Amino acid sequence: MALMGNFARIGNNEIIVLVNDAEKSSDIDLQEAQQTLEIVEAALRKAKGKRKTIEANLAFRRARTRVEAINAIS
């Protein structure tokens, strides 16, 4: 699974994971995910200003997570 924008709470032998988005690794197209990662990497390098940098960083982290989720099952 690719989990984006998440955090976990652990207590009383229980783990609760809250996420903004989740995607099955098997539902992710590797070629599309790699192309997206390349595009957002370039956008991150070109980002100017705080807001654009934050947005580009979030897009990069999402794209990287999707590629890593596929590679984890390969």
mmCIF file of N, CA and C in Angstrom:
data_model
loop_
_atom_site.group_PDB
_atom_site.id
_atom_site.type_symbol
_atom_site.label_atom_id
_atom_site.label_comp_id
_atom_site.label_asym_id
_atom_site.label_seq_id
_atom_site.Cartn_x
_atom_site.Cartn_y
_atom_site.Cartn_z
ATOM 1 N N MET A 1 0.835 -1.193 0.000
ATOM 2 C CA MET A 1 0.000 0.000 0.000
ATOM 3 C C MET A 1 0.872 1.247 0.000
ATOM 4 N N ALA A 2 0.427 2.223 -0.729
ATOM 5 C CA ALA A 2 1.053 3.541 -0.683
ATOM 6 C C ALA A 2 0.145 4.412 0.179
ATOM 7 N N LEU A 3 0.674 4.893 1.290
ATOM 8 C CA LEU A 3 -0.093 5.735 2.209
ATOM 9 C C LEU A 3 0.500 7.130 2.178
ATOM 10 N N MET A 4 -0.343 8.131 1.906
ATOM 11 C CA MET A 4 0.130 9.497 1.805
ATOM 12 C C MET A 4 -0.497 10.369 2.889
ATOM 13 N N GLY A 5 0.332 11.283 3.410
ATOM 14 C CA GLY A 5 -0.148 12.224 4.412
ATOM 15 C C GLY A 5 -0.658 11.511 5.643
ATOM 16 N N ASN A 6 0.210 10.718 6.264
ATOM 17 C CA ASN A 6 -0.276 9.866 7.335
ATOM 18 C C ASN A 6 0.467 10.070 8.636
ATOM 19 N N PHE A 7 -0.135 9.572 9.687
ATOM 20 C CA PHE A 7 0.535 9.443 10.970
ATOM 21 C C PHE A 7 -0.130 8.307 11.721
ATOM 22 N N ALA A 8 0.573 7.806 12.712
ATOM 23 C CA ALA A 8 0.061 6.670 13.469
ATOM 24 C C ALA A 8 0.029 7.004 14.952
ATOM 25 N N ARG A 9 -0.930 6.398 15.621
ATOM 26 C CA ARG A 9 -1.035 6.525 17.071
ATOM 27 C C ARG A 9 -0.973 5.106 17.637
ATOM 28 N N ILE A 10 -0.081 4.907 18.589
ATOM 29 C CA ILE A 10 0.093 3.587 19.183
ATOM 30 C C ILE A 10 -0.215 3.683 20.664
ATOM 31 N N GLY A 11 -1.066 2.784 21.143
ATOM 32 C CA GLY A 11 -1.405 2.755 22.562
ATOM 33 C C GLY A 11 -2.241 1.539 22.889
ATOM 34 N N ASN A 12 -2.064 1.007 24.051
ATOM 35 C CA ASN A 12 -2.834 -0.154 24.514
ATOM 36 C C ASN A 12 -2.799 -1.302 23.514
ATOM 37 N N ASN A 13 -1.590 -1.604 23.006
ATOM 38 C CA ASN A 13 -1.418 -2.695 22.033
ATOM 39 C C ASN A 13 -2.289 -2.520 20.787
ATOM 40 N N GLU A 14 -2.509 -1.277 20.385
ATOM 41 C CA GLU A 14 -3.331 -0.977 19.219
ATOM 42 C C GLU A 14 -2.631 0.096 18.397
ATOM 43 N N ILE A 15 -2.663 -0.073 17.085
ATOM 44 C CA ILE A 15 -2.089 0.921 16.183
ATOM 45 C C ILE A 15 -3.219 1.499 15.340
ATOM 46 N N ILE A 16 -3.321 2.813 15.344
ATOM 47 C CA ILE A 16 -4.312 3.508 14.514
ATOM 48 C C ILE A 16 -3.536 4.355 13.511
ATOM 49 N N VAL A 17 -3.790 4.122 12.222
ATOM 50 C CA VAL A 17 -3.114 4.861 11.172
ATOM 51 C C VAL A 17 -4.149 5.724 10.459
ATOM 52 N N LEU A 18 -3.899 7.008 10.414
ATOM 53 C CA LEU A 18 -4.772 7.959 9.725
ATOM 54 C C LEU A 18 -4.040 8.456 8.489
ATOM 55 N N VAL A 19 -4.713 8.422 7.355
ATOM 56 C CA VAL A 19 -4.092 8.830 6.100
ATOM 57 C C VAL A 19 -5.012 9.764 5.320
ATOM 58 N N ASN A 20 -4.393 10.562 4.453
ATOM 59 C CA ASN A 20 -5.156 11.408 3.539
ATOM 60 C C ASN A 20 -5.535 10.649 2.276
ATOM 61 N N ASP A 21 -4.669 9.704 1.886
ATOM 62 C CA ASP A 21 -4.894 8.965 0.649
ATOM 63 C C ASP A 21 -4.173 7.630 0.739
ATOM 64 N N ALA A 22 -4.770 6.610 0.166
ATOM 65 C CA ALA A 22 -4.154 5.279 0.119
ATOM 66 C C ALA A 22 -4.406 4.675 -1.250
ATOM 67 N N GLU A 23 -3.437 3.883 -1.692
ATOM 68 C CA GLU A 23 -3.539 3.271 -3.007
ATOM 69 C C GLU A 23 -2.859 1.903 -2.947
ATOM 70 N N LYS A 24 -3.532 0.884 -3.482
ATOM 71 C CA LYS A 24 -2.929 -0.441 -3.539
ATOM 72 C C LYS A 24 -1.761 -0.420 -4.512
ATOM 73 N N SER A 25 -0.673 -1.057 -4.124
ATOM 74 C CA SER A 25 0.494 -1.137 -4.999
ATOM 75 C C SER A 25 0.135 -1.763 -6.335
ATOM 76 N N SER A 26 -0.724 -2.766 -6.307
ATOM 77 C CA SER A 26 -1.107 -3.461 -7.537
ATOM 78 C C SER A 26 -1.928 -2.591 -8.486
ATOM 79 N N ASP A 27 -2.485 -1.493 -7.979
ATOM 80 C CA ASP A 27 -3.277 -0.584 -8.814
ATOM 81 C C ASP A 27 -2.438 0.531 -9.442
ATOM 82 N N ILE A 28 -1.166 0.599 -9.090
ATOM 83 C CA ILE A 28 -0.296 1.669 -9.564
ATOM 84 C C ILE A 28 0.464 1.184 -10.795
ATOM 85 N N ASP A 29 0.414 1.968 -11.876
ATOM 86 C CA ASP A 29 1.162 1.668 -13.087
ATOM 87 C C ASP A 29 2.591 2.192 -12.904
ATOM 88 N N LEU A 30 3.563 1.280 -12.933
ATOM 89 C CA LEU A 30 4.951 1.650 -12.663
ATOM 90 C C LEU A 30 5.472 2.713 -13.624
ATOM 91 N N GLN A 31 5.222 2.556 -14.910
ATOM 92 C CA GLN A 31 5.727 3.518 -15.885
ATOM 93 C C GLN A 31 5.135 4.909 -15.643
ATOM 94 N N GLU A 32 3.842 4.976 -15.408
ATOM 95 C CA GLU A 32 3.191 6.267 -15.142
ATOM 96 C C GLU A 32 3.732 6.882 -13.860
ATOM 97 N N ALA A 33 3.925 6.062 -12.828
ATOM 98 C CA ALA A 33 4.416 6.560 -11.540
ATOM 99 C C ALA A 33 5.831 7.110 -11.681
ATOM 100 N N GLN A 34 6.689 6.423 -12.440
ATOM 101 C CA GLN A 34 8.060 6.895 -12.651
ATOM 102 C C GLN A 34 8.090 8.182 -13.463
ATOM 103 N N GLN A 35 7.235 8.289 -14.476
ATOM 104 C CA GLN A 35 7.171 9.514 -15.277
ATOM 105 C C GLN A 35 6.711 10.691 -14.409
ATOM 106 N N THR A 36 5.711 10.439 -13.580
ATOM 107 C CA THR A 36 5.218 11.485 -12.684
ATOM 108 C C THR A 36 6.315 11.922 -11.722
ATOM 109 N N LEU A 37 7.059 10.958 -11.191
ATOM 110 C CA LEU A 37 8.154 11.288 -10.277
ATOM 111 C C LEU A 37 9.189 12.184 -10.961
ATOM 112 N N GLU A 38 9.549 11.875 -12.190
ATOM 113 C CA GLU A 38 10.505 12.706 -12.926
ATOM 114 C C GLU A 38 9.985 14.125 -13.128
ATOM 115 N N ILE A 39 8.702 14.242 -13.439
ATOM 116 C CA ILE A 39 8.091 15.556 -13.667
ATOM 117 C C ILE A 39 8.087 16.382 -12.389
ATOM 118 N N VAL A 40 7.687 15.771 -11.287
ATOM 119 C CA VAL A 40 7.606 16.545 -10.046
ATOM 120 C C VAL A 40 8.989 16.834 -9.470
ATOM 121 N N GLU A 41 9.982 15.972 -9.758
ATOM 122 C CA GLU A 41 11.361 16.278 -9.350
ATOM 123 C C GLU A 41 11.840 17.543 -10.052
ATOM 124 N N ALA A 42 11.559 17.648 -11.331
ATOM 125 C CA ALA A 42 11.949 18.841 -12.088
ATOM 126 C C ALA A 42 11.222 20.074 -11.565
ATOM 127 N N ALA A 43 9.936 19.927 -11.256
ATOM 128 C CA ALA A 43 9.156 21.044 -10.721
ATOM 129 C C ALA A 43 9.698 21.480 -9.358
ATOM 130 N N LEU A 44 10.122 20.525 -8.548
ATOM 131 C CA LEU A 44 10.673 20.855 -7.234
ATOM 132 C C LEU A 44 11.974 21.636 -7.378
ATOM 133 N N ARG A 45 12.815 21.247 -8.320
ATOM 134 C CA ARG A 45 14.071 21.973 -8.543
ATOM 135 C C ARG A 45 13.819 23.409 -9.007
ATOM 136 N N LYS A 46 12.731 23.626 -9.754
ATOM 137 C CA LYS A 46 12.433 24.943 -10.308
ATOM 138 C C LYS A 46 11.561 25.810 -9.402
ATOM 139 N N ALA A 47 11.028 25.235 -8.329
ATOM 140 C CA ALA A 47 10.076 25.951 -7.467
ATOM 141 C C ALA A 47 10.706 27.196 -6.861
ATOM 142 N N LYS A 48 9.969 28.286 -6.915
ATOM 143 C CA LYS A 48 10.399 29.558 -6.343
ATOM 144 C C LYS A 48 9.364 30.000 -5.320
ATOM 145 N N GLY A 49 9.814 30.466 -4.194
ATOM 146 C CA GLY A 49 8.912 30.941 -3.157
ATOM 147 C C GLY A 49 8.484 29.808 -2.233
ATOM 148 N N LYS A 50 8.076 30.194 -1.055
ATOM 149 C CA LYS A 50 7.741 29.228 -0.014
ATOM 150 C C LYS A 50 6.554 28.340 -0.403
ATOM 151 N N ARG A 51 5.475 28.951 -0.872
ATOM 152 C CA ARG A 51 4.267 28.196 -1.203
ATOM 153 C C ARG A 51 4.513 27.193 -2.338
ATOM 154 N N LYS A 52 5.155 27.643 -3.396
ATOM 155 C CA LYS A 52 5.436 26.763 -4.537
ATOM 156 C C LYS A 52 6.377 25.627 -4.129
ATOM 157 N N THR A 53 7.340 25.925 -3.281
ATOM 158 C CA THR A 53 8.266 24.893 -2.812
ATOM 159 C C THR A 53 7.547 23.845 -1.973
ATOM 160 N N ILE A 54 6.655 24.284 -1.103
ATOM 161 C CA ILE A 54 5.884 23.350 -0.272
ATOM 162 C C ILE A 54 4.999 22.472 -1.145
ATOM 163 N N GLU A 55 4.300 23.074 -2.098
ATOM 164 C CA GLU A 55 3.421 22.313 -2.997
ATOM 165 C C GLU A 55 4.225 21.310 -3.822
ATOM 166 N N ALA A 56 5.362 21.744 -4.331
ATOM 167 C CA ALA A 56 6.201 20.859 -5.138
ATOM 168 C C ALA A 56 6.769 19.727 -4.279
ATOM 169 N N ASN A 57 7.123 20.019 -3.038
ATOM 170 C CA ASN A 57 7.646 18.998 -2.140
ATOM 171 C C ASN A 57 6.573 17.953 -1.816
ATOM 172 N N LEU A 58 5.357 18.387 -1.598
ATOM 173 C CA LEU A 58 4.262 17.452 -1.336
ATOM 174 C C LEU A 58 4.010 16.550 -2.544
ATOM 175 N N ALA A 59 4.016 17.133 -3.731
ATOM 176 C CA ALA A 59 3.820 16.342 -4.953
ATOM 177 C C ALA A 59 4.958 15.343 -5.132
ATOM 178 N N PHE A 60 6.191 15.774 -4.829
ATOM 179 C CA PHE A 60 7.341 14.890 -4.933
ATOM 180 C C PHE A 60 7.219 13.722 -3.952
ATOM 181 N N ARG A 61 6.857 14.008 -2.716
ATOM 182 C CA ARG A 61 6.736 12.948 -1.704
ATOM 183 C C ARG A 61 5.657 11.943 -2.087
ATOM 184 N N ARG A 62 4.547 12.417 -2.623
ATOM 185 C CA ARG A 62 3.480 11.520 -3.067
ATOM 186 C C ARG A 62 3.960 10.627 -4.213
ATOM 187 N N ALA A 63 4.612 11.228 -5.202
ATOM 188 C CA ALA A 63 5.092 10.467 -6.350
ATOM 189 C C ALA A 63 6.149 9.453 -5.925
ATOM 190 N N ARG A 64 7.049 9.856 -5.044
ATOM 191 C CA ARG A 64 8.092 8.950 -4.570
ATOM 192 C C ARG A 64 7.489 7.786 -3.786
ATOM 193 N N THR A 65 6.486 8.054 -2.976
ATOM 194 C CA THR A 65 5.814 7.010 -2.194
ATOM 195 C C THR A 65 5.171 5.983 -3.116
ATOM 196 N N ARG A 66 4.536 6.452 -4.200
ATOM 197 C CA ARG A 66 3.902 5.526 -5.149
ATOM 198 C C ARG A 66 4.932 4.608 -5.805
ATOM 199 N N VAL A 67 6.074 5.165 -6.220
ATOM 200 C CA VAL A 67 7.130 4.353 -6.843
ATOM 201 C C VAL A 67 7.709 3.375 -5.822
ATOM 202 N N GLU A 68 7.948 3.832 -4.603
ATOM 203 C CA GLU A 68 8.497 2.967 -3.565
ATOM 204 C C GLU A 68 7.531 1.825 -3.226
ATOM 205 N N ALA A 69 6.236 2.093 -3.243
ATOM 206 C CA ALA A 69 5.250 1.043 -2.948
ATOM 207 C C ALA A 69 5.310 -0.061 -4.004
ATOM 208 N N ILE A 70 5.504 0.315 -5.249
ATOM 209 C CA ILE A 70 5.608 -0.680 -6.322
ATOM 210 C C ILE A 70 6.916 -1.461 -6.177
ATOM 211 N N ASN A 71 7.995 -0.767 -5.917
ATOM 212 C CA ASN A 71 9.304 -1.418 -5.799
ATOM 213 C C ASN A 71 9.378 -2.346 -4.594
ATOM 214 N N ALA A 72 8.588 -2.083 -3.582
ATOM 215 C CA ALA A 72 8.578 -2.926 -2.377
ATOM 216 C C ALA A 72 8.025 -4.320 -2.677
ATOM 217 N N ILE A 73 7.146 -4.419 -3.673
ATOM 218 C CA ILE A 73 6.557 -5.730 -3.992
ATOM 219 C C ILE A 73 7.276 -6.420 -5.145
ATOM 220 N N SER A 74 8.228 -5.722 -5.763
ATOM 221 C CA SER A 74 8.947 -6.296 -6.910
ATOM 222 C C SER A 74 10.063 -7.218 -6.444
#
